[in-house]
mmCIF file of C-alpha atoms and ligand atoms in Angstrom:
data_model
loop_
_atom_site.group_PDB
_atom_site.id
_atom_site.type_symbol
_atom_site.label_atom_id
_atom_site.label_comp_id
_atom_site.label_asym_id
_atom_site.label_seq_id
_atom_site.Cartn_x
_atom_site.Cartn_y
_atom_site.Cartn_z
ATOM 1 C CA MET A 1468 100.422 96.363 134.702
ATOM 2 C CA MET A 1469 99.721 97.990 132.066
ATOM 3 C CA VAL A 1470 99.344 95.047 129.809
ATOM 4 C CA MET A 1471 97.464 93.351 131.686
ATOM 5 C CA LYS A 1472 94.577 96.481 131.270
ATOM 6 C CA SER A 1473 94.580 96.167 128.102
ATOM 7 C CA GLN A 1474 94.730 92.723 127.797
ATOM 8 C CA ILE A 1475 91.469 93.508 130.318
ATOM 9 C CA ILE A 1476 89.769 95.910 127.965
ATOM 10 C CA GLU A 1477 90.413 93.636 124.770
ATOM 11 C CA THR A 1478 88.447 90.518 126.360
ATOM 12 C CA THR A 1479 85.700 91.936 127.317
ATOM 13 C CA LEU A 1480 85.438 93.847 123.872
ATOM 14 C CA LEU A 1481 85.399 90.355 122.535
ATOM 15 C CA ALA A 1482 83.009 89.132 124.629
ATOM 16 C CA LEU A 1483 80.291 91.983 124.276
ATOM 17 C CA VAL A 1484 81.428 92.099 119.995
ATOM 18 C CA ALA A 1485 80.125 88.268 120.001
ATOM 19 C CA ILE A 1486 77.391 88.843 121.056
ATOM 20 C CA ALA A 1487 76.850 91.815 118.916
ATOM 21 C CA THR A 1488 77.548 89.734 116.157
ATOM 22 C CA CYS A 1489 76.402 86.716 117.290
ATOM 23 C CA ALA A 1490 79.755 85.230 116.757
ATOM 24 C CA PRO A 1491 80.560 82.208 119.284
ATOM 25 C CA SER A 1492 82.024 83.592 122.269
ATOM 26 C CA SER A 1493 85.197 81.396 122.956
ATOM 27 C CA ASN A 1494 88.212 83.044 120.949
ATOM 28 C CA LYS A 1495 87.302 83.469 117.985
ATOM 29 C CA PRO A 1496 88.230 87.072 117.158
ATOM 30 C CA PRO A 1497 85.377 90.148 116.169
ATOM 31 C CA PHE A 1498 84.736 89.400 112.516
ATOM 32 C CA LEU A 1499 84.925 93.258 110.207
ATOM 33 C CA ASN A 1500 83.661 92.982 108.150
ATOM 34 C CA LEU A 1501 80.034 91.658 109.824
ATOM 35 C CA ILE A 1502 80.647 94.412 112.554
ATOM 36 C CA THR A 1503 80.889 97.445 109.152
ATOM 37 C CA LYS A 1504 77.486 95.945 107.642
ATOM 38 C CA GLN A 1505 75.876 96.144 111.333
ATOM 39 C CA ASN A 1506 76.807 100.249 110.939
ATOM 40 C CA ASP A 1507 75.165 100.758 107.863
ATOM 41 C CA LYS A 1508 78.079 100.533 105.387
ATOM 42 C CA LEU A 1509 78.733 98.285 102.243
ATOM 43 C CA TYR A 1510 82.516 96.313 103.473
ATOM 44 C CA PHE A 1511 85.381 95.621 105.928
ATOM 45 C CA GLY A 1512 87.565 95.279 103.096
ATOM 46 C CA THR A 1513 91.633 94.610 102.058
ATOM 47 C CA ALA A 1514 93.932 94.464 99.541
ATOM 48 C CA THR A 1515 95.885 91.650 98.695
ATOM 49 C CA ASN A 1516 98.246 89.584 96.562
ATOM 50 C CA ASN A 1517 98.542 86.539 94.173
ATOM 51 C CA VAL A 1518 102.077 85.625 95.697
ATOM 52 C CA GLN A 1519 101.022 84.885 99.133
ATOM 53 C CA LEU A 1520 97.767 83.056 98.809
ATOM 54 C CA ASN A 1521 99.234 79.322 99.280
ATOM 55 C CA ASP A 1522 99.929 80.940 102.854
ATOM 56 C CA THR A 1523 97.569 78.827 104.702
ATOM 57 C CA ALA A 1524 96.954 81.094 107.858
ATOM 58 C CA TYR A 1525 97.220 84.026 105.973
ATOM 59 C CA ALA A 1526 94.689 82.718 102.676
ATOM 60 C CA ALA A 1527 92.017 81.521 106.430
ATOM 61 C CA ILE A 1528 91.613 85.234 107.083
ATOM 62 C CA LEU A 1529 91.785 86.289 103.860
ATOM 63 C CA ASP A 1530 88.489 84.043 102.674
ATOM 64 C CA ASP A 1531 86.253 84.536 105.294
ATOM 65 C CA SER A 1532 83.846 87.079 104.476
ATOM 66 C CA ARG A 1533 82.958 87.418 108.177
ATOM 67 C CA MET A 1534 86.395 89.137 108.419
ATOM 68 C CA PHE A 1535 86.942 90.440 104.926
ATOM 69 C CA GLY A 1536 83.578 91.718 102.227
ATOM 70 C CA GLN A 1537 85.245 93.117 99.620
ATOM 71 C CA ILE A 1538 88.822 92.137 97.795
ATOM 72 C CA THR A 1539 91.678 94.511 95.596
ATOM 73 C CA ALA A 1540 94.487 93.079 93.527
ATOM 74 C CA ALA A 1541 97.024 95.341 95.395
ATOM 75 C CA ASN A 1542 98.756 94.354 91.479
ATOM 76 C CA SER A 1543 97.678 91.735 89.309
ATOM 77 C CA MET A 1544 95.017 94.103 88.091
ATOM 78 C CA LYS A 1545 98.037 97.219 87.546
ATOM 79 C CA TRP A 1546 98.795 97.347 84.067
ATOM 80 C CA PHE A 1547 102.052 95.939 83.171
ATOM 81 C CA ASP A 1548 99.584 93.103 84.329
ATOM 82 C CA THR A 1549 96.894 93.395 82.141
ATOM 83 C CA GLU A 1550 98.342 94.251 78.919
ATOM 84 C CA PRO A 1551 102.223 93.722 78.922
ATOM 85 C CA GLU A 1552 101.934 94.603 74.975
ATOM 86 C CA ARG A 1553 99.321 96.988 73.900
ATOM 87 C CA GLY A 1554 96.273 95.395 72.610
ATOM 88 C CA HIS A 1555 97.036 91.818 74.174
ATOM 89 C CA PHE A 1556 95.364 92.101 77.341
ATOM 90 C CA THR A 1557 96.939 88.676 79.876
ATOM 91 C CA PHE A 1558 93.942 88.463 83.072
ATOM 92 C CA GLN A 1559 95.522 85.219 84.801
ATOM 93 C CA ASP A 1560 95.857 87.020 87.300
ATOM 94 C CA GLY A 1561 93.836 89.598 88.219
ATOM 95 C CA ASP A 1562 90.904 86.646 87.188
ATOM 96 C CA VAL A 1563 92.696 84.419 90.229
ATOM 97 C CA ILE A 1564 91.605 87.557 92.689
ATOM 98 C CA ARG A 1565 88.497 88.038 91.318
ATOM 99 C CA ASP A 1566 87.610 83.887 91.208
ATOM 100 C CA LEU A 1567 88.562 83.736 94.888
ATOM 101 C CA ALA A 1568 86.588 87.080 95.752
ATOM 102 C CA LYS A 1569 83.661 85.376 94.112
ATOM 103 C CA ARG A 1570 84.188 82.462 95.530
ATOM 104 C CA ASN A 1571 83.819 83.635 99.449
ATOM 105 C CA GLY A 1572 81.024 85.747 98.537
ATOM 106 C CA GLN A 1573 83.556 89.263 98.692
ATOM 107 C CA LEU A 1574 83.406 92.201 96.723
ATOM 108 C CA LEU A 1575 85.625 93.510 94.046
ATOM 109 C CA ARG A 1576 87.341 96.097 93.257
ATOM 110 C CA GLY A 1577 89.251 97.063 90.244
ATOM 111 C CA HIS A 1578 92.601 98.574 91.298
ATOM 112 C CA ASN A 1579 93.625 100.556 88.921
ATOM 113 C CA CYS A 1580 93.245 101.927 84.804
ATOM 114 C CA VAL A 1581 95.210 104.329 84.868
ATOM 115 C CA TRP A 1582 98.615 105.321 87.147
ATOM 116 C CA HIS A 1583 101.360 106.920 86.377
ATOM 117 C CA ASN A 1584 103.447 103.528 88.272
ATOM 118 C CA GLN A 1585 103.505 99.466 87.064
ATOM 119 C CA LEU A 1586 102.831 100.458 83.572
ATOM 120 C CA PRO A 1587 103.957 98.121 80.743
ATOM 121 C CA ASP A 1588 107.433 99.936 79.077
ATOM 122 C CA TRP A 1589 105.090 100.427 75.818
ATOM 123 C CA VAL A 1590 103.445 102.843 77.586
ATOM 124 C CA ALA A 1591 105.944 104.254 79.635
ATOM 125 C CA ASN A 1592 108.235 104.251 77.166
ATOM 126 C CA GLY A 1593 106.107 104.924 74.368
ATOM 127 C CA SER A 1594 106.100 107.998 71.902
ATOM 128 C CA PHE A 1595 102.373 108.964 71.375
ATOM 129 C CA THR A 1596 100.323 111.930 69.446
ATOM 130 C CA LYS A 1597 97.358 113.296 71.846
ATOM 131 C CA PRO A 1598 94.919 110.955 69.609
ATOM 132 C CA ASP A 1599 96.886 107.445 69.665
ATOM 133 C CA LEU A 1600 97.369 107.715 73.947
ATOM 134 C CA LEU A 1601 93.712 108.839 73.950
ATOM 135 C CA ASP A 1602 92.833 105.602 71.965
ATOM 136 C CA VAL A 1603 94.861 103.761 74.320
ATOM 137 C CA VAL A 1604 93.706 104.688 77.589
ATOM 138 C CA LYS A 1605 90.167 104.303 76.515
ATOM 139 C CA THR A 1606 90.826 100.158 75.289
ATOM 140 C CA HIS A 1607 92.485 99.503 78.580
ATOM 141 C CA CYS A 1608 89.639 101.098 81.052
ATOM 142 C CA GLY A 1609 87.418 100.363 78.352
ATOM 143 C CA THR A 1610 88.479 96.459 78.348
ATOM 144 C CA LEU A 1611 89.570 96.518 81.922
ATOM 145 C CA VAL A 1612 86.025 97.047 83.493
ATOM 146 C CA GLY A 1613 83.586 95.133 80.794
ATOM 147 C CA HIS A 1614 86.327 92.406 81.909
ATOM 148 C CA TYR A 1615 85.550 92.943 86.257
ATOM 149 C CA ARG A 1616 83.205 94.406 87.371
ATOM 150 C CA ASP A 1617 82.170 96.622 90.998
ATOM 151 C CA SER A 1618 83.810 99.500 91.424
ATOM 152 C CA TRP A 1619 86.818 101.007 89.933
ATOM 153 C CA ASP A 1620 89.653 102.946 90.951
ATOM 154 C CA ILE A 1621 89.777 104.707 87.528
ATOM 155 C CA VAL A 1622 92.441 106.678 87.362
ATOM 156 C CA ASN A 1623 95.276 107.049 90.206
ATOM 157 C CA GLU A 1624 97.267 110.224 91.866
ATOM 158 C CA VAL A 1625 96.496 112.130 89.461
ATOM 159 C CA LEU A 1626 97.057 115.312 91.410
ATOM 160 C CA ASN A 1627 100.310 116.371 93.160
ATOM 161 C CA ASP A 1628 100.382 117.431 96.735
ATOM 162 C CA ASP A 1629 100.036 121.450 95.632
ATOM 163 C CA GLY A 1630 96.292 120.960 93.718
ATOM 164 C CA THR A 1631 98.454 120.843 90.260
ATOM 165 C CA PHE A 1632 97.911 118.701 87.592
ATOM 166 C CA ARG A 1633 100.881 115.731 88.048
ATOM 167 C CA GLU A 1634 103.152 115.483 85.302
ATOM 168 C CA ASP A 1635 103.515 111.992 83.523
ATOM 169 C CA ILE A 1636 102.712 110.095 80.109
ATOM 170 C CA PHE A 1637 99.480 111.749 80.205
ATOM 171 C CA PHE A 1638 99.420 114.662 80.838
ATOM 172 C CA ASN A 1639 101.998 115.301 79.183
ATOM 173 C CA THR A 1640 100.627 114.019 75.849
ATOM 174 C CA THR A 1641 96.644 114.451 76.515
ATOM 175 C CA GLY A 1642 96.583 117.161 79.174
ATOM 176 C CA SER A 1643 93.449 116.173 82.196
ATOM 177 C CA GLU A 1644 91.503 115.547 78.821
ATOM 178 C CA TYR A 1645 92.500 111.279 79.418
ATOM 179 C CA ILE A 1646 90.873 111.610 82.954
ATOM 180 C CA PRO A 1647 87.442 112.363 81.250
ATOM 181 C CA THR A 1648 88.423 109.465 77.901
ATOM 182 C CA ALA A 1649 88.853 107.142 80.957
ATOM 183 C CA PHE A 1650 85.930 107.574 83.562
ATOM 184 C CA HIS A 1651 84.026 107.729 79.844
ATOM 185 C CA ALA A 1652 85.333 104.058 78.877
ATOM 186 C CA ALA A 1653 84.174 102.711 82.064
ATOM 187 C CA ARG A 1654 81.033 104.041 82.107
ATOM 188 C CA ALA A 1655 80.731 101.946 77.952
ATOM 189 C CA ALA A 1656 81.974 98.837 79.280
ATOM 190 C CA ASP A 1657 79.751 98.763 82.326
ATOM 191 C CA PRO A 1658 76.906 101.168 83.151
ATOM 192 C CA HIS A 1659 76.547 99.418 86.982
ATOM 193 C CA ALA A 1660 80.662 100.175 87.998
ATOM 194 C CA LYS A 1661 81.063 102.561 90.493
ATOM 195 C CA LEU A 1662 83.444 104.636 88.897
ATOM 196 C CA TYR A 1663 86.356 105.414 91.616
ATOM 197 C CA ALA A 1664 89.114 108.943 91.292
ATOM 198 C CA ASN A 1665 91.784 107.181 94.383
ATOM 199 C CA ASP A 1666 95.134 109.164 95.721
ATOM 200 C CA PHE A 1667 96.843 109.562 98.958
ATOM 201 C CA ASN A 1668 97.539 112.225 100.586
ATOM 202 C CA ILE A 1669 93.724 113.411 100.585
ATOM 203 C CA GLU A 1670 92.794 112.099 104.314
ATOM 204 C CA GLY A 1671 92.183 116.113 105.144
ATOM 205 C CA ILE A 1672 90.759 119.753 104.663
ATOM 206 C CA ASN A 1673 94.478 120.547 102.418
ATOM 207 C CA ALA A 1674 95.076 121.885 98.571
ATOM 208 C CA LYS A 1675 95.289 118.104 97.332
ATOM 209 C CA SER A 1676 91.618 117.580 98.782
ATOM 210 C CA GLU A 1677 90.284 121.398 97.675
ATOM 211 C CA ALA A 1678 91.723 120.602 94.153
ATOM 212 C CA TYR A 1679 89.313 117.411 93.686
ATOM 213 C CA ARG A 1680 86.621 119.027 95.115
ATOM 214 C CA ASN A 1681 87.364 121.738 92.475
ATOM 215 C CA LEU A 1682 88.388 118.842 89.939
ATOM 216 C CA ILE A 1683 85.202 116.891 89.739
ATOM 217 C CA PRO A 1684 82.114 118.743 90.138
ATOM 218 C CA GLN A 1685 83.612 120.286 86.858
ATOM 219 C CA LEU A 1686 84.152 116.889 85.531
ATOM 220 C CA ARG A 1687 81.270 116.082 86.389
ATOM 221 C CA LYS A 1688 79.188 119.636 84.683
ATOM 222 C CA GLN A 1689 80.582 118.289 81.421
ATOM 223 C CA GLY A 1690 78.749 115.433 81.634
ATOM 224 C CA VAL A 1691 82.357 112.886 83.216
ATOM 225 C CA PRO A 1692 80.597 109.572 85.156
ATOM 226 C CA ILE A 1693 82.146 110.054 88.551
ATOM 227 C CA ASP A 1694 80.238 108.358 91.410
ATOM 228 C CA GLY A 1695 83.091 108.825 93.707
ATOM 229 C CA ILE A 1696 86.251 109.059 96.028
ATOM 230 C CA GLY A 1697 89.552 106.948 96.805
ATOM 231 C CA ILE A 1698 90.915 108.597 100.205
ATOM 232 C CA GLN A 1699 94.010 106.132 100.543
ATOM 233 C CA SER A 1700 94.959 106.415 103.663
ATOM 234 C CA HIS A 1701 98.518 105.431 104.244
ATOM 235 C CA LEU A 1702 99.042 107.962 107.907
ATOM 236 C CA ILE A 1703 101.859 107.602 110.242
ATOM 237 C CA VAL A 1704 101.291 106.420 113.658
ATOM 238 C CA GLY A 1705 100.517 110.629 116.141
ATOM 239 C CA GLN A 1706 100.312 112.283 112.433
ATOM 240 C CA LEU A 1707 96.362 112.127 111.404
ATOM 241 C CA PRO A 1708 94.677 115.088 110.015
ATOM 242 C CA THR A 1709 92.914 115.915 112.724
ATOM 243 C CA ASP A 1710 90.024 117.190 109.834
ATOM 244 C CA MET A 1711 89.424 113.858 108.921
ATOM 245 C CA LYS A 1712 85.616 113.958 109.160
ATOM 246 C CA GLU A 1713 84.934 117.490 107.719
ATOM 247 C CA ASN A 1714 86.918 116.300 104.648
ATOM 248 C CA MET A 1715 85.128 113.458 103.889
ATOM 249 C CA GLU A 1716 82.057 114.908 104.726
ATOM 250 C CA ALA A 1717 82.803 117.922 102.065
ATOM 251 C CA PHE A 1718 83.155 115.473 99.511
ATOM 252 C CA THR A 1719 80.252 113.566 100.013
ATOM 253 C CA ALA A 1720 78.562 117.424 100.074
ATOM 254 C CA ILE A 1721 79.506 117.644 95.832
ATOM 255 C CA GLY A 1722 77.477 114.146 95.646
ATOM 256 C CA LEU A 1723 80.466 111.921 95.899
ATOM 257 C CA GLU A 1724 80.363 108.587 97.341
ATOM 258 C CA VAL A 1725 83.920 108.164 99.863
ATOM 259 C CA ALA A 1726 85.502 104.984 100.472
ATOM 260 C CA ILE A 1727 89.139 104.182 102.656
ATOM 261 C CA THR A 1728 90.975 102.501 100.337
ATOM 262 C CA GLU A 1729 94.266 101.353 101.050
ATOM 263 C CA LEU A 1730 94.478 102.396 104.850
ATOM 264 C CA ASP A 1731 97.560 101.209 106.575
ATOM 265 C CA ILE A 1732 99.034 103.416 109.329
ATOM 266 C CA ARG A 1733 102.944 103.113 109.540
ATOM 267 C CA MET A 1734 105.107 103.433 112.341
ATOM 268 C CA THR A 1735 109.444 103.484 112.821
ATOM 269 C CA LEU A 1736 110.522 100.749 113.800
ATOM 270 C CA PRO A 1737 111.359 98.911 116.353
ATOM 271 C CA GLU A 1738 107.671 98.862 117.990
ATOM 272 C CA THR A 1739 107.142 99.266 120.987
ATOM 273 C CA GLU A 1740 103.819 98.921 123.662
ATOM 274 C CA GLU A 1741 103.730 102.541 122.765
ATOM 275 C CA LEU A 1742 103.410 102.602 119.376
ATOM 276 C CA LEU A 1743 101.315 100.079 118.890
ATOM 277 C CA GLU A 1744 98.347 101.448 121.964
ATOM 278 C CA GLN A 1745 98.852 105.209 119.416
ATOM 279 C CA GLN A 1746 98.553 103.010 115.915
ATOM 280 C CA LYS A 1747 95.186 101.465 117.850
ATOM 281 C CA LYS A 1748 93.956 105.391 118.514
ATOM 282 C CA ASP A 1749 94.638 105.922 115.139
ATOM 283 C CA TYR A 1750 93.042 103.154 113.764
ATOM 284 C CA ALA A 1751 90.496 103.438 116.011
ATOM 285 C CA THR A 1752 89.723 107.505 115.068
ATOM 286 C CA VAL A 1753 89.550 106.872 111.300
ATOM 287 C CA ILE A 1754 86.792 103.939 111.635
ATOM 288 C CA GLU A 1755 85.009 106.479 113.314
ATOM 289 C CA ALA A 1756 85.705 109.504 111.671
ATOM 290 C CA CYS A 1757 84.288 107.034 108.423
ATOM 291 C CA ASN A 1758 81.832 105.568 110.669
ATOM 292 C CA ALA A 1759 79.893 109.332 111.949
ATOM 293 C CA VAL A 1760 79.897 109.609 107.841
ATOM 294 C CA LYS A 1761 76.454 108.438 105.394
ATOM 295 C CA GLY A 1762 78.508 108.222 102.187
ATOM 296 C CA CYS A 1763 81.338 106.540 103.546
ATOM 297 C CA VAL A 1764 80.690 103.424 102.221
ATOM 298 C CA GLY A 1765 83.907 101.362 102.836
ATOM 299 C CA ILE A 1766 86.996 101.117 104.495
ATOM 300 C CA THR A 1767 89.569 98.827 102.887
ATOM 301 C CA VAL A 1768 93.172 97.741 104.575
ATOM 302 C CA TRP A 1769 95.950 98.230 101.986
ATOM 303 C CA ASP A 1770 96.981 93.994 102.955
ATOM 304 C CA PHE A 1771 95.771 92.960 106.801
ATOM 305 C CA SER A 1772 99.030 91.327 107.876
ATOM 306 C CA ASP A 1773 102.399 92.968 108.917
ATOM 307 C CA LYS A 1774 103.808 90.207 106.462
ATOM 308 C CA TYR A 1775 103.317 91.704 103.262
ATOM 309 C CA SER A 1776 102.684 95.210 103.883
ATOM 310 C CA TRP A 1777 104.329 97.241 100.718
ATOM 311 C CA VAL A 1778 105.771 99.652 103.536
ATOM 312 C CA PRO A 1779 109.669 98.150 104.354
ATOM 313 C CA GLY A 1780 110.100 97.800 101.626
ATOM 314 C CA SER A 1781 109.117 101.536 100.744
ATOM 315 C CA PHE A 1782 110.100 103.682 103.693
ATOM 316 C CA ALA A 1783 113.289 102.581 105.239
ATOM 317 C CA GLY A 1784 113.415 102.033 109.123
ATOM 318 C CA GLN A 1785 109.363 101.674 109.110
ATOM 319 C CA GLY A 1786 106.630 98.673 108.957
ATOM 320 C CA ALA A 1787 104.596 97.413 111.271
ATOM 321 C CA ALA A 1788 101.387 98.867 109.619
ATOM 322 C CA CYS A 1789 98.315 96.453 109.522
ATOM 323 C CA PRO A 1790 96.263 95.020 111.973
ATOM 324 C CA TRP A 1791 97.076 92.017 111.920
ATOM 325 C CA ASP A 1792 101.260 91.590 113.144
ATOM 326 C CA GLU A 1793 103.824 88.762 111.019
ATOM 327 C CA ASN A 1794 102.391 85.827 112.756
ATOM 328 C CA MET A 1795 98.698 86.690 111.561
ATOM 329 C CA LYS A 1796 97.522 87.694 115.264
ATOM 330 C CA GLU A 1797 95.615 90.713 115.514
ATOM 331 C CA LYS A 1798 96.943 93.871 117.267
ATOM 332 C CA PRO A 1799 96.048 96.959 119.517
ATOM 333 C CA ALA A 1800 95.101 98.105 116.166
ATOM 334 C CA PHE A 1801 93.577 95.511 114.953
ATOM 335 C CA PHE A 1802 90.732 95.804 118.415
ATOM 336 C CA GLY A 1803 91.248 100.009 117.791
ATOM 337 C CA ILE A 1804 88.956 99.415 114.582
ATOM 338 C CA VAL A 1805 86.375 97.222 116.561
ATOM 339 C CA GLU A 1806 86.496 100.753 119.364
ATOM 340 C CA GLY A 1807 86.155 102.782 116.223
ATOM 341 C CA PHE A 1808 82.951 101.051 115.034
ATOM 342 C CA LEU A 1809 81.482 100.654 118.545
ATOM 343 C CA GLY A 1810 82.267 104.544 119.254
HETATM 344 O O1 LIG B 42 106.929 91.200 90.684
HETATM 345 C C1 LIG B 42 108.599 91.514 91.205
HETATM 346 C C2 LIG B 42 109.227 90.504 91.369
HETATM 347 O O2 LIG B 42 109.328 89.799 90.231
HETATM 348 C C3 LIG B 42 110.571 90.558 91.761
HETATM 349 O O3 LIG B 42 111.361 89.336 92.420
HETATM 350 C C4 LIG B 42 110.037 91.863 92.655
HETATM 351 C C5 LIG B 42 112.097 91.608 93.529
HETATM 352 O O4 LIG B 42 111.781 92.870 94.476
HETATM 353 O O5 LIG B 42 109.719 92.396 92.836
HETATM 354 C C6 LIG B 42 108.365 92.260 92.082
HETATM 355 O O6 LIG B 42 107.328 93.279 91.992
HETATM 356 C C7 LIG B 42 107.129 94.999 93.059
HETATM 357 C C8 LIG B 42 105.748 94.147 93.219
HETATM 358 O O7 LIG B 42 105.118 95.547 94.204
HETATM 359 C C9 LIG B 42 104.908 93.392 93.140
HETATM 360 O O8 LIG B 42 104.983 92.453 94.064
HETATM 361 C C10 LIG B 42 107.837 95.804 93.401
HETATM 362 O O9 LIG B 42 109.291 95.602 93.311
HETATM 363 C C11 LIG B 42 107.090 96.893 94.056
HETATM 364 O O10 LIG B 42 107.390 97.926 93.886
HETATM 365 C C12 LIG B 42 105.442 96.453 94.204
HETATM 366 O O11 LIG B 42 105.476 97.222 95.052
HETATM 367 C C13 LIG B 42 103.807 98.001 94.756
HETATM 368 C C14 LIG B 42 103.656 99.015 94.925
HETATM 369 O O12 LIG B 42 102.643 100.073 94.960
HETATM 370 C C15 LIG B 42 103.965 99.613 93.385
HETATM 371 O O13 LIG B 42 104.293 101.195 93.442
HETATM 372 C C16 LIG B 42 103.116 97.315 96.204
HETATM 373 O O14 LIG B 42 102.754 95.747 95.813
HETATM 374 C C17 LIG B 42 102.270 98.053 96.314
HETATM 375 O O15 LIG B 42 100.810 97.323 97.341
HETATM 376 C C18 LIG B 42 101.671 99.524 95.728
HETATM 377 O O16 LIG B 42 100.169 99.785 95.681
HETATM 378 C C19 LIG B 42 100.383 101.227 95.865
HETATM 379 C C20 LIG B 42 98.611 100.928 95.076
HETATM 380 O O17 LIG B 42 99.244 100.963 94.031
HETATM 381 C C21 LIG B 42 98.845 102.636 94.487
HETATM 382 N N1 LIG B 42 98.636 103.679 96.110
HETATM 383 C C22 LIG B 42 100.286 104.082 96.986
HETATM 384 C C23 LIG B 42 100.055 101.869 96.946
HETATM 385 C C24 LIG B 42 101.407 101.766 97.687
HETATM 386 O O18 LIG B 42 102.409 102.065 97.486
#
């Protein structure tokens, strides 16, 4: 009975949105990017990986710019893949994603210039003087942003949850100086690219999001070109922060553009109807929050199908985090996104 009721609601929703998006009202889904743009946002996007592009059912959804208006490479623009040896840049994998987005008329988000993870050995285990490592960062970010334009996650996950700087090869060698160096190099390479700091656990008002609200204005005062904050949003079903909207407003109040850059909402498996319904509500809540904040410019899911989600590989016993299931069928979460825009 519950299933039937939810099916009726979804069918009605489909019909309403089909009218709103001028989409054929047959059995076509609503188109997330069209709906997002109708709400004065720039895009609804997804991350993707090179290895899955031959999956035709997957690619048919990925390539539809009515569904996704923006693409992020989940792995292939990272340091290990783009500069495996010092000064030797390899753009083959990243170019595949860039060309796909271009072909489909989709925006591209560069991910990422500087991150403590997925580094080649020569960086992760290198022994550098401070000027040497700053030079390495400058060359890496300048070359990447010069090659791929549009938006970029220039620094990724530079703070700990308590708001202190993460201790990694970059911080331990240069202090926090690598951050201005990365942003300046990016701006010099492309004066028009939108340059972001990107992190997780900054979805609500907490020590980490407050630390970014202190750090970024300080850096900007010193002339560091930071345009936006990427709120990753790897969330857990039933455990969303209650102040996501206020948190985004606090970022836009200091002049930052906000983007939800890596949205997924995981659950402890097995999935149940209750969990899927809660997940639907949770997706709607995130979308409503972004939609209510003018400076929240777009939303990107961290891949759209459970078949290719990073979650089960990183959290044993958890998964089903995406809006489409493993068979490329829209889940209740998909309709939660639509409902979030309808308000
Ligand atoms: O490329 C190798 C392949 O050769 C090998 O056969 C296979 C066996 O496991 O591993 C492949 O590497 C994997 C890589 O993704 C490419 O698929 C790594 O094991 C795996 O750890 C790596 O995971 C990525 C993860 O970052 C690394 O931390 C995920 O795909 C990627 O979605 C994830 O993305 C991050 C963002 O960049 C930053 N925010 C958090 C987000 C989720 O962790």
